[in-house]
Coordinates of C-alpha atoms and ligand atoms in Angstrom, one line a residue:
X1 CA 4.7 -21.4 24.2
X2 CA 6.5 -21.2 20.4
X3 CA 9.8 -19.4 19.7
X4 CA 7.9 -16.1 18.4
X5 CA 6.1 -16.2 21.6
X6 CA 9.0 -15.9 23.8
X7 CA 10.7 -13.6 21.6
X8 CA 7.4 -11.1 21.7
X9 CA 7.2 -11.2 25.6
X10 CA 7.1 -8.0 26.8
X11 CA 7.2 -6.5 23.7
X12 CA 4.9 -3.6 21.7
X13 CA 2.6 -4.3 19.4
X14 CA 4.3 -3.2 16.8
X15 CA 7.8 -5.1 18.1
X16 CA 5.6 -8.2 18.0
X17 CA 4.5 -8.2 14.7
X18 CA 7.6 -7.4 13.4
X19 CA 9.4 -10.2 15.0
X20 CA 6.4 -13.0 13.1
X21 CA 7.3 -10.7 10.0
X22 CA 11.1 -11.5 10.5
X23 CA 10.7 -14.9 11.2
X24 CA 8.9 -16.1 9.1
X25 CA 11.2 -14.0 6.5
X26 CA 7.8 -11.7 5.0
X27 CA 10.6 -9.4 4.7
X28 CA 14.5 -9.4 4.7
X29 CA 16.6 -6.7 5.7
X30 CA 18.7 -6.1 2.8
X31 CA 22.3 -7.0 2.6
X32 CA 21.6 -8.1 6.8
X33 CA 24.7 -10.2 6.4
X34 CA 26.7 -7.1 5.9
X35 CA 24.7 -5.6 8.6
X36 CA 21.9 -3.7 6.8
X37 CA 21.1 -0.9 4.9
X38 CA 18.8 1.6 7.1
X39 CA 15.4 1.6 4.5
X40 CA 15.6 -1.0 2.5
X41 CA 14.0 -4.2 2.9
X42 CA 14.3 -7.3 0.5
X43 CA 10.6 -8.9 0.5
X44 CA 11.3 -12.3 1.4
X45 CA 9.0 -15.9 -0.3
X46 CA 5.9 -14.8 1.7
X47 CA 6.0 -11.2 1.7
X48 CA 6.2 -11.4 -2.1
X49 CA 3.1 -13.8 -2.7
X50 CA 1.7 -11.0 -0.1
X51 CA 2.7 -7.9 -2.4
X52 CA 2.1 -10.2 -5.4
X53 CA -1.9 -10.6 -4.3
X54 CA -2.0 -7.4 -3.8
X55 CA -1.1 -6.0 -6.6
X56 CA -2.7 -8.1 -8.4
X57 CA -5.9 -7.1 -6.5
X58 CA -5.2 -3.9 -7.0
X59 CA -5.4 -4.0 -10.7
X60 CA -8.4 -5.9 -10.7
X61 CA -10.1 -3.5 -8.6
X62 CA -8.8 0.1 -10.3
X63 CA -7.5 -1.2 -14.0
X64 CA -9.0 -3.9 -15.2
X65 CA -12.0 -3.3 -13.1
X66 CA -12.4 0.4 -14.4
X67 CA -15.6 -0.1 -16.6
X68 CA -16.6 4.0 -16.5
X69 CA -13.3 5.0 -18.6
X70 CA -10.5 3.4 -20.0
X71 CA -7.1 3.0 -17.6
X72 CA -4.1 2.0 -19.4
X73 CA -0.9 1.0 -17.6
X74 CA 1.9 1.5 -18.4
X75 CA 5.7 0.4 -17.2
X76 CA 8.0 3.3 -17.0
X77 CA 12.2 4.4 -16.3
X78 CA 12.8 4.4 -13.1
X79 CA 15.7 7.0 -14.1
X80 CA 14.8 10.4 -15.4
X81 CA 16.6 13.2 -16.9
X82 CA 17.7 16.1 -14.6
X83 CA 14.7 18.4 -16.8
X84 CA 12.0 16.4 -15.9
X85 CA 12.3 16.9 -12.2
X86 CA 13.0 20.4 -12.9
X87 CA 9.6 21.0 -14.5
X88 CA 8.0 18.8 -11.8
X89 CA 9.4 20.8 -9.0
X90 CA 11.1 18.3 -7.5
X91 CA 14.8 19.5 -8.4
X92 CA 14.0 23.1 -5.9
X93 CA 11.1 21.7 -3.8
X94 CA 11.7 18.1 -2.8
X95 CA 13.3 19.2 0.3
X96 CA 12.9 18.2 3.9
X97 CA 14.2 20.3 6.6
X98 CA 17.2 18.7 8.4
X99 CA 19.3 19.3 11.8
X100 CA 22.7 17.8 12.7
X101 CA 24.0 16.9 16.2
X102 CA 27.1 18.7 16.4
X103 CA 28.7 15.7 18.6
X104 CA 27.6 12.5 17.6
X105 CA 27.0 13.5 14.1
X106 CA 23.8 11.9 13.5
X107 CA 21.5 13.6 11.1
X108 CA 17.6 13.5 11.5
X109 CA 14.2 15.5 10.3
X110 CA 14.2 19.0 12.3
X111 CA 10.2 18.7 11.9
X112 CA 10.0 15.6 13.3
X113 CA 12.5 16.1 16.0
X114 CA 10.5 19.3 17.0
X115 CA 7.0 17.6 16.4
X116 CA 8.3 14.1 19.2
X117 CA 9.6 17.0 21.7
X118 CA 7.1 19.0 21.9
X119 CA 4.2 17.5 20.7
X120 CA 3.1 20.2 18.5
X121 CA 2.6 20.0 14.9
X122 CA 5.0 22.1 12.4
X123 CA 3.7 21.3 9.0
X124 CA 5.4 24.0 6.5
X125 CA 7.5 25.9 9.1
X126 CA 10.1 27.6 7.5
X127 CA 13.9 26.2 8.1
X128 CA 14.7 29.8 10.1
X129 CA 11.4 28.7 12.3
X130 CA 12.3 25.7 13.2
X131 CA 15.9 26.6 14.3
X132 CA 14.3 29.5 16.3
X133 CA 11.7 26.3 18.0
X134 CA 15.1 24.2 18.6
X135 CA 16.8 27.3 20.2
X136 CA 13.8 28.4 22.1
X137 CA 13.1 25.0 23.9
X138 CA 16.6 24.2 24.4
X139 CA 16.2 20.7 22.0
X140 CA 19.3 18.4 21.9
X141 CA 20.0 15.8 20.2
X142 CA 17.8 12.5 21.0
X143 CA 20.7 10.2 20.9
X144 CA 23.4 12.0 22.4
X145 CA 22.7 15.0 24.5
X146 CA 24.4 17.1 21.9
X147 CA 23.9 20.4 21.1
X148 CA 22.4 21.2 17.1
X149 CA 23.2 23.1 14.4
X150 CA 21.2 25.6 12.2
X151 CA 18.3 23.8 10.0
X152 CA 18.8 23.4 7.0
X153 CA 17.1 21.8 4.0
X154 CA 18.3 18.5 2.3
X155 CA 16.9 16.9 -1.2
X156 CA 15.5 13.6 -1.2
X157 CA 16.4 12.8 -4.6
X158 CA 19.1 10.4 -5.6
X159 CA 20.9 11.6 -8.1
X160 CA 23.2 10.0 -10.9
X161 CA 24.8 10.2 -13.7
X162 CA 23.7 8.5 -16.9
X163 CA 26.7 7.8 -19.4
X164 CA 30.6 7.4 -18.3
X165 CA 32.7 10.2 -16.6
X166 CA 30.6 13.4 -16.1
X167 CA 27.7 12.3 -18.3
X168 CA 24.0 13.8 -18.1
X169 CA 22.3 14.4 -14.3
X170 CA 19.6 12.1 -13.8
X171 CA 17.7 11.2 -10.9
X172 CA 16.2 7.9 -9.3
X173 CA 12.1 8.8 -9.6
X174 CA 10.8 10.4 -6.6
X175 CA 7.5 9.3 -7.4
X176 CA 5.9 6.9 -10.4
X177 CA 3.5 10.3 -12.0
X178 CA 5.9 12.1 -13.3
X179 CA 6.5 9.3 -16.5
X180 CA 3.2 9.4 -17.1
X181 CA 2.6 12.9 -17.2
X182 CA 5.7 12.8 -19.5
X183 CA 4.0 9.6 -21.8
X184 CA 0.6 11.4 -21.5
X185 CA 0.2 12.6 -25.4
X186 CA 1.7 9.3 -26.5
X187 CA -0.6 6.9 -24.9
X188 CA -3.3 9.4 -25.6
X189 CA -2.7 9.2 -29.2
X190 CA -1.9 5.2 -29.4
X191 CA -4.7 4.0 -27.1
X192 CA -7.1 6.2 -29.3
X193 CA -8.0 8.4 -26.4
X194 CA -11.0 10.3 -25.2
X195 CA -11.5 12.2 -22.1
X196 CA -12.0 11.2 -19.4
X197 CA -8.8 8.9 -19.6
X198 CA -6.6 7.1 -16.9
X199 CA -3.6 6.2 -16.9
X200 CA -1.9 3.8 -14.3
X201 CA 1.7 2.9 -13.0
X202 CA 3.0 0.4 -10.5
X203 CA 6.4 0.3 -9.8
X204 CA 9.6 1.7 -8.0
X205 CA 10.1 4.8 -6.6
X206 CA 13.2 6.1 -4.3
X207 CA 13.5 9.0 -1.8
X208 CA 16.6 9.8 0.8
X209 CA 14.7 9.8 3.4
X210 CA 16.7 11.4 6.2
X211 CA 15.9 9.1 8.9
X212 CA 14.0 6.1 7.5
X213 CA 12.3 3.7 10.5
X214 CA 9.3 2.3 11.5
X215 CA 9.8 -1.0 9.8
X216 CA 7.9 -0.4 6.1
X217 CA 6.4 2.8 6.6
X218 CA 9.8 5.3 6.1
X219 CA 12.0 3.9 3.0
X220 CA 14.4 4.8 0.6
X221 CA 13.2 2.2 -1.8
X222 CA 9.6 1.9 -2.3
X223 CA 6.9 0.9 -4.7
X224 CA 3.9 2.8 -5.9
X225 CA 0.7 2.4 -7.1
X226 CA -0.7 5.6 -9.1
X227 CA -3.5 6.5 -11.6
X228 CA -3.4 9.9 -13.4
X229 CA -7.1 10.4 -14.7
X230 CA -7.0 13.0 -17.0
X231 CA -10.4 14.8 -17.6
X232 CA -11.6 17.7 -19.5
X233 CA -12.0 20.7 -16.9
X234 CA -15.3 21.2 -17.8
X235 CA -16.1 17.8 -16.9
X236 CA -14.9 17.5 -13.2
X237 CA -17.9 17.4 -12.0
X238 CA -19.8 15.1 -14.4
X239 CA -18.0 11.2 -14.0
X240 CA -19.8 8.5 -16.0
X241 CA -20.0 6.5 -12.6
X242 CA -20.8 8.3 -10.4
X243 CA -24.3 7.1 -10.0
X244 CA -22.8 3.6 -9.5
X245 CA -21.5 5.0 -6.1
X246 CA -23.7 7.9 -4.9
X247 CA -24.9 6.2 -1.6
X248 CA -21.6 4.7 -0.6
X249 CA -19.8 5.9 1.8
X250 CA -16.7 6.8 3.6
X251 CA -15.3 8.8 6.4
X252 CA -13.8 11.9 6.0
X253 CA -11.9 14.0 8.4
X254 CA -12.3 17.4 7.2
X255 CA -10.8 21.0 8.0
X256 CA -12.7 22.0 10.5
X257 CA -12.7 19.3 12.8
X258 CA -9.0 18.8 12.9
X259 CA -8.9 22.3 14.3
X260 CA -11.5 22.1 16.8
X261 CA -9.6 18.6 17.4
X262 CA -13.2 16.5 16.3
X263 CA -13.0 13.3 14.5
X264 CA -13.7 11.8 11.2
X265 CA -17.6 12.0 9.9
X266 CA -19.1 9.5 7.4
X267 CA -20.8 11.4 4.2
X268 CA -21.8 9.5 1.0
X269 CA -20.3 10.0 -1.8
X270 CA -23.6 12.2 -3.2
X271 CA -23.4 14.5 -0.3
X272 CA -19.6 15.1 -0.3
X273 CA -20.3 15.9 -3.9
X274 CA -23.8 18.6 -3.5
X275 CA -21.9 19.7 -0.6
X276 CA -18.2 20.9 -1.8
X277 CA -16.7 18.1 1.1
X278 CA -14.5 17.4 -2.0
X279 CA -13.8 18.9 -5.1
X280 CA -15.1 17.4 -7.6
X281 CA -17.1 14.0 -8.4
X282 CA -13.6 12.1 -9.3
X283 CA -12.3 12.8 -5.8
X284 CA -15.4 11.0 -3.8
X285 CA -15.3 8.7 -6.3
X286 CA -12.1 7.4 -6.0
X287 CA -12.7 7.6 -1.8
X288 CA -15.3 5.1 -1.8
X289 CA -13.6 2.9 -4.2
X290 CA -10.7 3.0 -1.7
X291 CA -12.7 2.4 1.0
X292 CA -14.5 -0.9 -0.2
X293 CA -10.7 -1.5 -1.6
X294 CA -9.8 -1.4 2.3
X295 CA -11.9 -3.0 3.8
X296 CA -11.7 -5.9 1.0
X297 CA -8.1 -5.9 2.3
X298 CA -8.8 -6.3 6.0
X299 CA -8.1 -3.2 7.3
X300 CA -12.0 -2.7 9.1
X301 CA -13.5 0.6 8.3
X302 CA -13.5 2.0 11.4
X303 CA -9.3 2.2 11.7
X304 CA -9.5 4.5 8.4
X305 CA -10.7 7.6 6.8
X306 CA -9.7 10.7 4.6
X307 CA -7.9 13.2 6.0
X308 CA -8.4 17.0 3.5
X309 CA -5.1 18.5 4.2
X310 CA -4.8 21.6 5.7
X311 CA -3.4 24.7 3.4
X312 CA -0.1 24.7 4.8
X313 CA 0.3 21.2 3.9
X314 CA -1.3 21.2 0.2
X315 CA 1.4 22.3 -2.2
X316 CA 0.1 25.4 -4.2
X317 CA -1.2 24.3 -7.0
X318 CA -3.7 21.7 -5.5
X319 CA -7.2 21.9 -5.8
X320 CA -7.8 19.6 -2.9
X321 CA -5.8 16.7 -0.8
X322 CA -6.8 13.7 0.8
X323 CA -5.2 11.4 3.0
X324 CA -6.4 7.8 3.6
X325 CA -4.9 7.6 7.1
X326 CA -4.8 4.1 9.2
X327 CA -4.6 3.9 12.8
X328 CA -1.8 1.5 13.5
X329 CA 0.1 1.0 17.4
X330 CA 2.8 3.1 15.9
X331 CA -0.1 6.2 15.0
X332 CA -2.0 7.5 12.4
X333 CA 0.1 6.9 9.2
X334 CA -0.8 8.0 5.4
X335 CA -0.9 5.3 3.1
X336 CA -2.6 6.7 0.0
X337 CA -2.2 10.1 -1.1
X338 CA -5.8 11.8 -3.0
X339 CA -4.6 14.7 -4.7
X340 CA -6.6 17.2 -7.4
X341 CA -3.6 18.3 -9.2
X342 CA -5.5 20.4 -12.0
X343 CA -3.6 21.0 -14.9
X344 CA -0.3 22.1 -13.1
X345 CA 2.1 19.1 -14.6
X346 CA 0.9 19.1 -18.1
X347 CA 1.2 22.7 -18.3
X348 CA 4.5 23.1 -16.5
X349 CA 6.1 19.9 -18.9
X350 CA 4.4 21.6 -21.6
X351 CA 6.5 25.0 -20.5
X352 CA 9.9 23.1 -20.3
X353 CA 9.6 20.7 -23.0
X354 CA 8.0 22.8 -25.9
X355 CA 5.8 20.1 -26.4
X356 CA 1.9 20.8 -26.9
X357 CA 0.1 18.1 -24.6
X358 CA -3.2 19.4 -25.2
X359 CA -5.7 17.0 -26.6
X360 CA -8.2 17.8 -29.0
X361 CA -11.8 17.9 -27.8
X362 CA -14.5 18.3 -30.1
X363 CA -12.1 20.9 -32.3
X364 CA -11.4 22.7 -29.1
X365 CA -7.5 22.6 -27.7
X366 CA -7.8 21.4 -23.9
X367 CA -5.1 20.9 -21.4
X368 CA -6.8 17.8 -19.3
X369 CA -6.9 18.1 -15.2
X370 CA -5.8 15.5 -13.2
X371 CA -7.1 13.2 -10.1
X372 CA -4.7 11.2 -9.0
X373 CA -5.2 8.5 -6.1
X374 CA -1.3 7.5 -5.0
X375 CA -0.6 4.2 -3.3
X376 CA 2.4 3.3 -1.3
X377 CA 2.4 -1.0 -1.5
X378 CA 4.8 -0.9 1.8
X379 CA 2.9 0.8 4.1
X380 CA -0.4 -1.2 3.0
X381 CA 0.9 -4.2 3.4
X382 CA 2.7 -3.3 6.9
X383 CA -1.0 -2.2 8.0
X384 CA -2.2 -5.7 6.6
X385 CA 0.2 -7.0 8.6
X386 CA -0.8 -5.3 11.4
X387 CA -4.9 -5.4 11.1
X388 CA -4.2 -8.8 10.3
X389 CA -2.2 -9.8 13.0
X390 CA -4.1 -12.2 16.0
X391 CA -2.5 -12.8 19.1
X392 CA -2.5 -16.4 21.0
X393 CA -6.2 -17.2 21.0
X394 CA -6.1 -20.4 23.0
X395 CA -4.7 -22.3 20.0
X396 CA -0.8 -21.6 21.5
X397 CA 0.1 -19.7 19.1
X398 CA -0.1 -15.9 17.1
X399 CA -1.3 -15.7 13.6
X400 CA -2.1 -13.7 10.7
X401 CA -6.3 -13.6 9.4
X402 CA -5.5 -12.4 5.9
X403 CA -8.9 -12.0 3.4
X404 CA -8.2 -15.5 1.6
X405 CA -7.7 -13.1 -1.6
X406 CA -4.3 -11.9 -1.0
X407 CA -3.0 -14.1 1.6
X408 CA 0.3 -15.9 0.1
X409 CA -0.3 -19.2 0.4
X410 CA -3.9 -20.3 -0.1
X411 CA -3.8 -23.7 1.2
X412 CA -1.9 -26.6 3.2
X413 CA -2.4 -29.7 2.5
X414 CA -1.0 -32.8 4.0
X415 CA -1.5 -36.3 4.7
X416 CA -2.2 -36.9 8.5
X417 CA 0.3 -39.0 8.4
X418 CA 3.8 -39.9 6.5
X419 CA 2.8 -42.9 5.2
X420 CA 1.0 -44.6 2.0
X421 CA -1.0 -44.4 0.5
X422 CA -2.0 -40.9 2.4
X423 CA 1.5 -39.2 0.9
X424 CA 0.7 -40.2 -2.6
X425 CA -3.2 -39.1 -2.4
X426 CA -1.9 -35.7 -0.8
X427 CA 0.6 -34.7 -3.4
X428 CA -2.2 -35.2 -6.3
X429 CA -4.0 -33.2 -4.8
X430 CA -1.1 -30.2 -4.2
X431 CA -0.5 -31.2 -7.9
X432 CA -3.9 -30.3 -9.1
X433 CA -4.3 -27.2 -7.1
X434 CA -0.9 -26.1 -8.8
X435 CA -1.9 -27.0 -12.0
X436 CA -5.6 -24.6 -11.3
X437 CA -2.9 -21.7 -10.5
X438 CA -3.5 -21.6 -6.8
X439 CA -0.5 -21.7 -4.4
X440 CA -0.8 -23.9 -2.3
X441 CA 1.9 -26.0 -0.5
X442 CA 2.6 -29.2 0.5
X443 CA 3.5 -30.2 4.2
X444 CA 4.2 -33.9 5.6
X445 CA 7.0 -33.0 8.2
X446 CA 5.9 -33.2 11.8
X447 CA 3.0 -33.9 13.9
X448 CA -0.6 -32.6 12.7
X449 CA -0.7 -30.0 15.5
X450 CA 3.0 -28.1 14.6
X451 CA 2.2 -28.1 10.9
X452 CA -1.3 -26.2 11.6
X453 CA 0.8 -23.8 13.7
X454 CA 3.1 -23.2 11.1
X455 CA 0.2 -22.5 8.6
X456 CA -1.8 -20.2 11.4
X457 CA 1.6 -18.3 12.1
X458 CA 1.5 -17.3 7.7
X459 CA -1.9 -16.7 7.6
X460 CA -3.2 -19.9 6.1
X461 CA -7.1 -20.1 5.4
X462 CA -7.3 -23.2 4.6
X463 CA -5.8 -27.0 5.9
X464 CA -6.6 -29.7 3.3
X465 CA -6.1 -33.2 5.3
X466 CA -5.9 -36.6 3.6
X467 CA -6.8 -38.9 5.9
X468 CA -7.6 -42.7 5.5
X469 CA -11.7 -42.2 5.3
X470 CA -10.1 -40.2 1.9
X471 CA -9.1 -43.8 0.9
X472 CA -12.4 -45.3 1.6
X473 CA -15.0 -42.5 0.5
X474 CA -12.7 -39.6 -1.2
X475 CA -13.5 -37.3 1.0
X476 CA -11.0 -34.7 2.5
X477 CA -11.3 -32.5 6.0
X478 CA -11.0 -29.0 5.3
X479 CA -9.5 -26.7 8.3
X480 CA -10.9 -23.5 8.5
X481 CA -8.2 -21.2 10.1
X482 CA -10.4 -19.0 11.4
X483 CA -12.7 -21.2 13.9
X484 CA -10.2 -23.9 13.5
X485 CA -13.8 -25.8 12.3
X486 CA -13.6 -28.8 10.1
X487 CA -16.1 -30.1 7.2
X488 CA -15.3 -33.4 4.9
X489 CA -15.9 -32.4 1.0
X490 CA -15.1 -34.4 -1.6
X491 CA -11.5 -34.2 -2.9
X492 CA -12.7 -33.8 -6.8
X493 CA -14.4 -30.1 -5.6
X494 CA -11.1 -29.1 -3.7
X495 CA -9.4 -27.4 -6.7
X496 CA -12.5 -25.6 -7.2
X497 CA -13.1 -24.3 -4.3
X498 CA -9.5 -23.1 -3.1
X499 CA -9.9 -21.3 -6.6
X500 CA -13.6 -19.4 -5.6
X501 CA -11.7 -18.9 -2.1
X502 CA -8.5 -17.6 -3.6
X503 CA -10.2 -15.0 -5.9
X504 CA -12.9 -13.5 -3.7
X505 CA -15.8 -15.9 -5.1
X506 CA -15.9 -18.1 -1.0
X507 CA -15.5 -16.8 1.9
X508 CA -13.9 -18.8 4.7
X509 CA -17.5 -18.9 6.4
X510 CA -19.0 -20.2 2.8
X511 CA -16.5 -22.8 3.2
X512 CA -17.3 -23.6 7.5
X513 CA -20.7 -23.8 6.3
X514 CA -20.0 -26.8 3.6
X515 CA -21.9 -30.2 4.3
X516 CA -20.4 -33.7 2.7
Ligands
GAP1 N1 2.5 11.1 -6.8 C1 2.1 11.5 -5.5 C2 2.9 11.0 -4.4 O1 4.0 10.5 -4.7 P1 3.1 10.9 -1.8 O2 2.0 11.2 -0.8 O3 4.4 11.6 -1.7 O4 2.4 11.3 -3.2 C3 2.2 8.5 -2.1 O5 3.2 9.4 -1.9 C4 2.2 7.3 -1.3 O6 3.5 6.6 -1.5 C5 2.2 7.5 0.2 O7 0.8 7.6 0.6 C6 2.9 6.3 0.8 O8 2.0 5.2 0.8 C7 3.9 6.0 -0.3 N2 5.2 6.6 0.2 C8 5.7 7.9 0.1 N3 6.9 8.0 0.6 C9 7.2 6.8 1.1 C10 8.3 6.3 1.9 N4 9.4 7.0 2.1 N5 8.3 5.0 2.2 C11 7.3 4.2 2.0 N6 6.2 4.6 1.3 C12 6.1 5.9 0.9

């Protein structure tokens, strides 16, 4: 039994994969030599080739891979003037409701406090309900015994001050969107635009969260991945790809059945169209693009779906929200947020700023509606983590099965043993798959077995082994991680194939199946 092992005994699910994640340094608590900072996590050498594939993937799949309309991204502040959030909303409405423990002090989410309790949800209760819940039930504090005080509400923003000694009011970004509502007209204009017209944003975004937790799923500090696709109102219903997706489909969770307490029904993407499931053809597209974008990613279709908020939760200007939710051990947590957001952002910038962002459309003046699909990176990749995640399967040891597409390193190799010429013939090889831009590493410390469990343990797919029969015939064993099945290929075809593995071309199975 390895050190992880022994550390996970008796532990959750959720406690075990966390302790691989820490271990193997996927992520680092930040400043953890001054003791922390509660939601915010440094992502370590592996959980940033993690993120990095992703990304990366990402783009491919929703930027670059965008063929219907054009998606432009763009790389914006990550400080924004006090106005801007004001004509977002966020300055009056970015509030969560928050309850203090009059003896120990600690501060937490009256919603969620109320929701753990009692086991009832409170979505949109007012502040004055919620203290009337806490009274009524005789809630105390979770930590301390304490009694509570009144609810009250508490901004998420962080604010600051740009300029020395009572300069402007600025804010961290709650969210990427609002820069590029804010850039719409200009990228509009420069990129030549026409409707329909995307616009995309990865990057940083910060929220106070009251009481952060859960590992990667609650932070202060987070990063997003977001698409505005501005379309002409008229239009909502007629996207130039649709066609391309009509009979996919995905699960949805709709209204209905969350109050009859039913569970998520699969539709295609033609039927949740003809049928009003969604509002418009830009919604169900972008919910089977996220589900082939899932599954692509590991998370199996059956531990997602869309969730169509209820009213209370959809802020009023919506025209329709939509979850993806994954099942995790720790419960069903959002990780992308759908949202039809009409034309309420352009319009209300438009109102604060004095600016015109209406685009011409065939001499008319229109104020484009927005989709916008709204990923969180963290939380994907903590359910990657988690989907991902194998426990001892005879081979002594727990590992991760990442898609060979995003996991960080793509390859091992190593001579079988320290010794020449095996070394030199090895680290030509780890040359030339650097040199073809895939990451793999080198590894000649140890015995065979413990440096296979090291590569199981970060997800590995692949274990390149120069042996002496490379010396004689120039063939290498490749190590599936998966079955743990060997084949001998030539060493010349390696680079080649770690590259067709690497970017979605192979799959690990393609590779088992390999002969000579
Ligand atoms: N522009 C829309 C928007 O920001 P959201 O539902 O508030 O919508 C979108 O956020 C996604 O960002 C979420 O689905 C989640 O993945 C991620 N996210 C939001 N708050 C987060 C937090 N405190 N920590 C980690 N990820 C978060």
């Amino acid at each position: 039994m390895g050190r992880v092992e022994k550390e996970s005994e008796g532990k959750s699910f959720f406690e075990k994969v966390w302790t691989l994640v820490l271990h193997r340094g996927f992520i680092i608590p930040t400043a953890e030599i001054y003791g922390g900072i509660a939601g915010i996590y440094d992502f370590g050498p592996l959980g940033t080739l993690l993120a990095k594939k992703l990304v990366d993937l990402w783009r491919r799949f929703f930027v670059i891979g965008e063929t219907n309309f054009p998606v432009y991204e763009i790389n914006g502040s990550t400080i924004l003037p006090y106005e801007v959030l004001v004509a977002s909303g966020h300055v009056d409405s970015f509030v969560d409701p928050i309850v203090t423990c009059l003896k120990c002090k600690a501060r937490m989410r009256a919603d969620h406090l109320v929701e753990e309790a009692l086991e009832i949800r409170v979505e949109g209760a007012t502040v004055e309900e919620l203290t009337r819940i806490i009274r009524e039930n005789g809630l105390r504090c979770p930590n301390c015994g304490g009694d509570l005080s009144e609810v009250s509400l508490f901004n998420l923003m962080f604010k600051t001050e740009v300029g020395p000694l009572g300069g402007k009011t600025a804010f961290l970004r709650p969210e990427t969107a609002q820069v590029i509502f804010i850039d719409f007209k200009k990228v509009f204009q420069v990129m030549r635009g026409k409707l329909p017209f995307g616009i995309a944003q990865i990057g940083k975004a910060y929220r106070n969260e009251i009481s952060p937790r859960q590992g990667l799923i609650r932070l202060r500090e987070f990063t997003q991945m977001e698409i505005e696709v501005f379309i002409n109102p008229k239009e909502v219903n007629n996207h130039p790809g649709i066609e391309e997706v009509a009979d996919s489909k995905f699960r949805i969770l709709m209204r209905e059945n969350q109050l009859k307490g039913g569970g998520a029904v699969e539709v295609t993407v033609r039927e949740a169209v003809e049928k009003g499931i969604v509002p418009n053809a830009y919604m169900a597209y972008y919910l089977s693009k996220e589900t082939e974008f899932f599954e692509r990613i590991g998370i199996p279709r059956s531990k997602f779906y869309f969730r169509h908020m209820m009213p209370e939760e959809t802020p009023f200007y919506s025209g329709g929200n939509f979850d993806l939710e994954v099942e995790l051990s720790i419960g069903v947590k959002e990780v992308v947020g759908n949202a039809y957001r009409t034309d309420y952002d352009l319009r209300s910038h438009m109102k604060h700023s004095g600016e015109d962002l209406s685009v011409d459309v065939d001499g008319e003046k229109v104020v484009p509606e927005v989709v916008e699909p709204s990923f969180g990176v963290e939380r994907i990749i903590y359910c990657i983590l988690e989907h991902c995640y194998r426990e001892d399967d005879g081979r002594g040891w727990s590992w991760f099965q990442f898609p060979p597409e995003i996991a960080p390193v793509t390859a091992l190799i190593l001579p079988l043993m320290k010794k020449e010429p095996l070394v030199s013939k090895a680290k030509e090889l780890f040359k030339a798959a650097r040199r073809s831009g895939i990451f793999v590493e080198y590894d000649d410390r140890g015995s065979i077995g413990k440096r296979y469990a090291r590569a199981d343990e970060i997800g590995v797919p692949v274990c390149v082994t120069v042996d002496y029969q490379t010396i004689n015939d120039g063939t290498v064993t490749l190590r599936s991680r998966d079955t743990r099945k060997q084949v001998r290929v030539k060493a010349e075809l390696v680079p080649k194939l770690l590259l067709d593995l690497s970017e979605g071309r192979m799959s690990l199975s393609d590779l088992e199946a390999l002969q000579g």
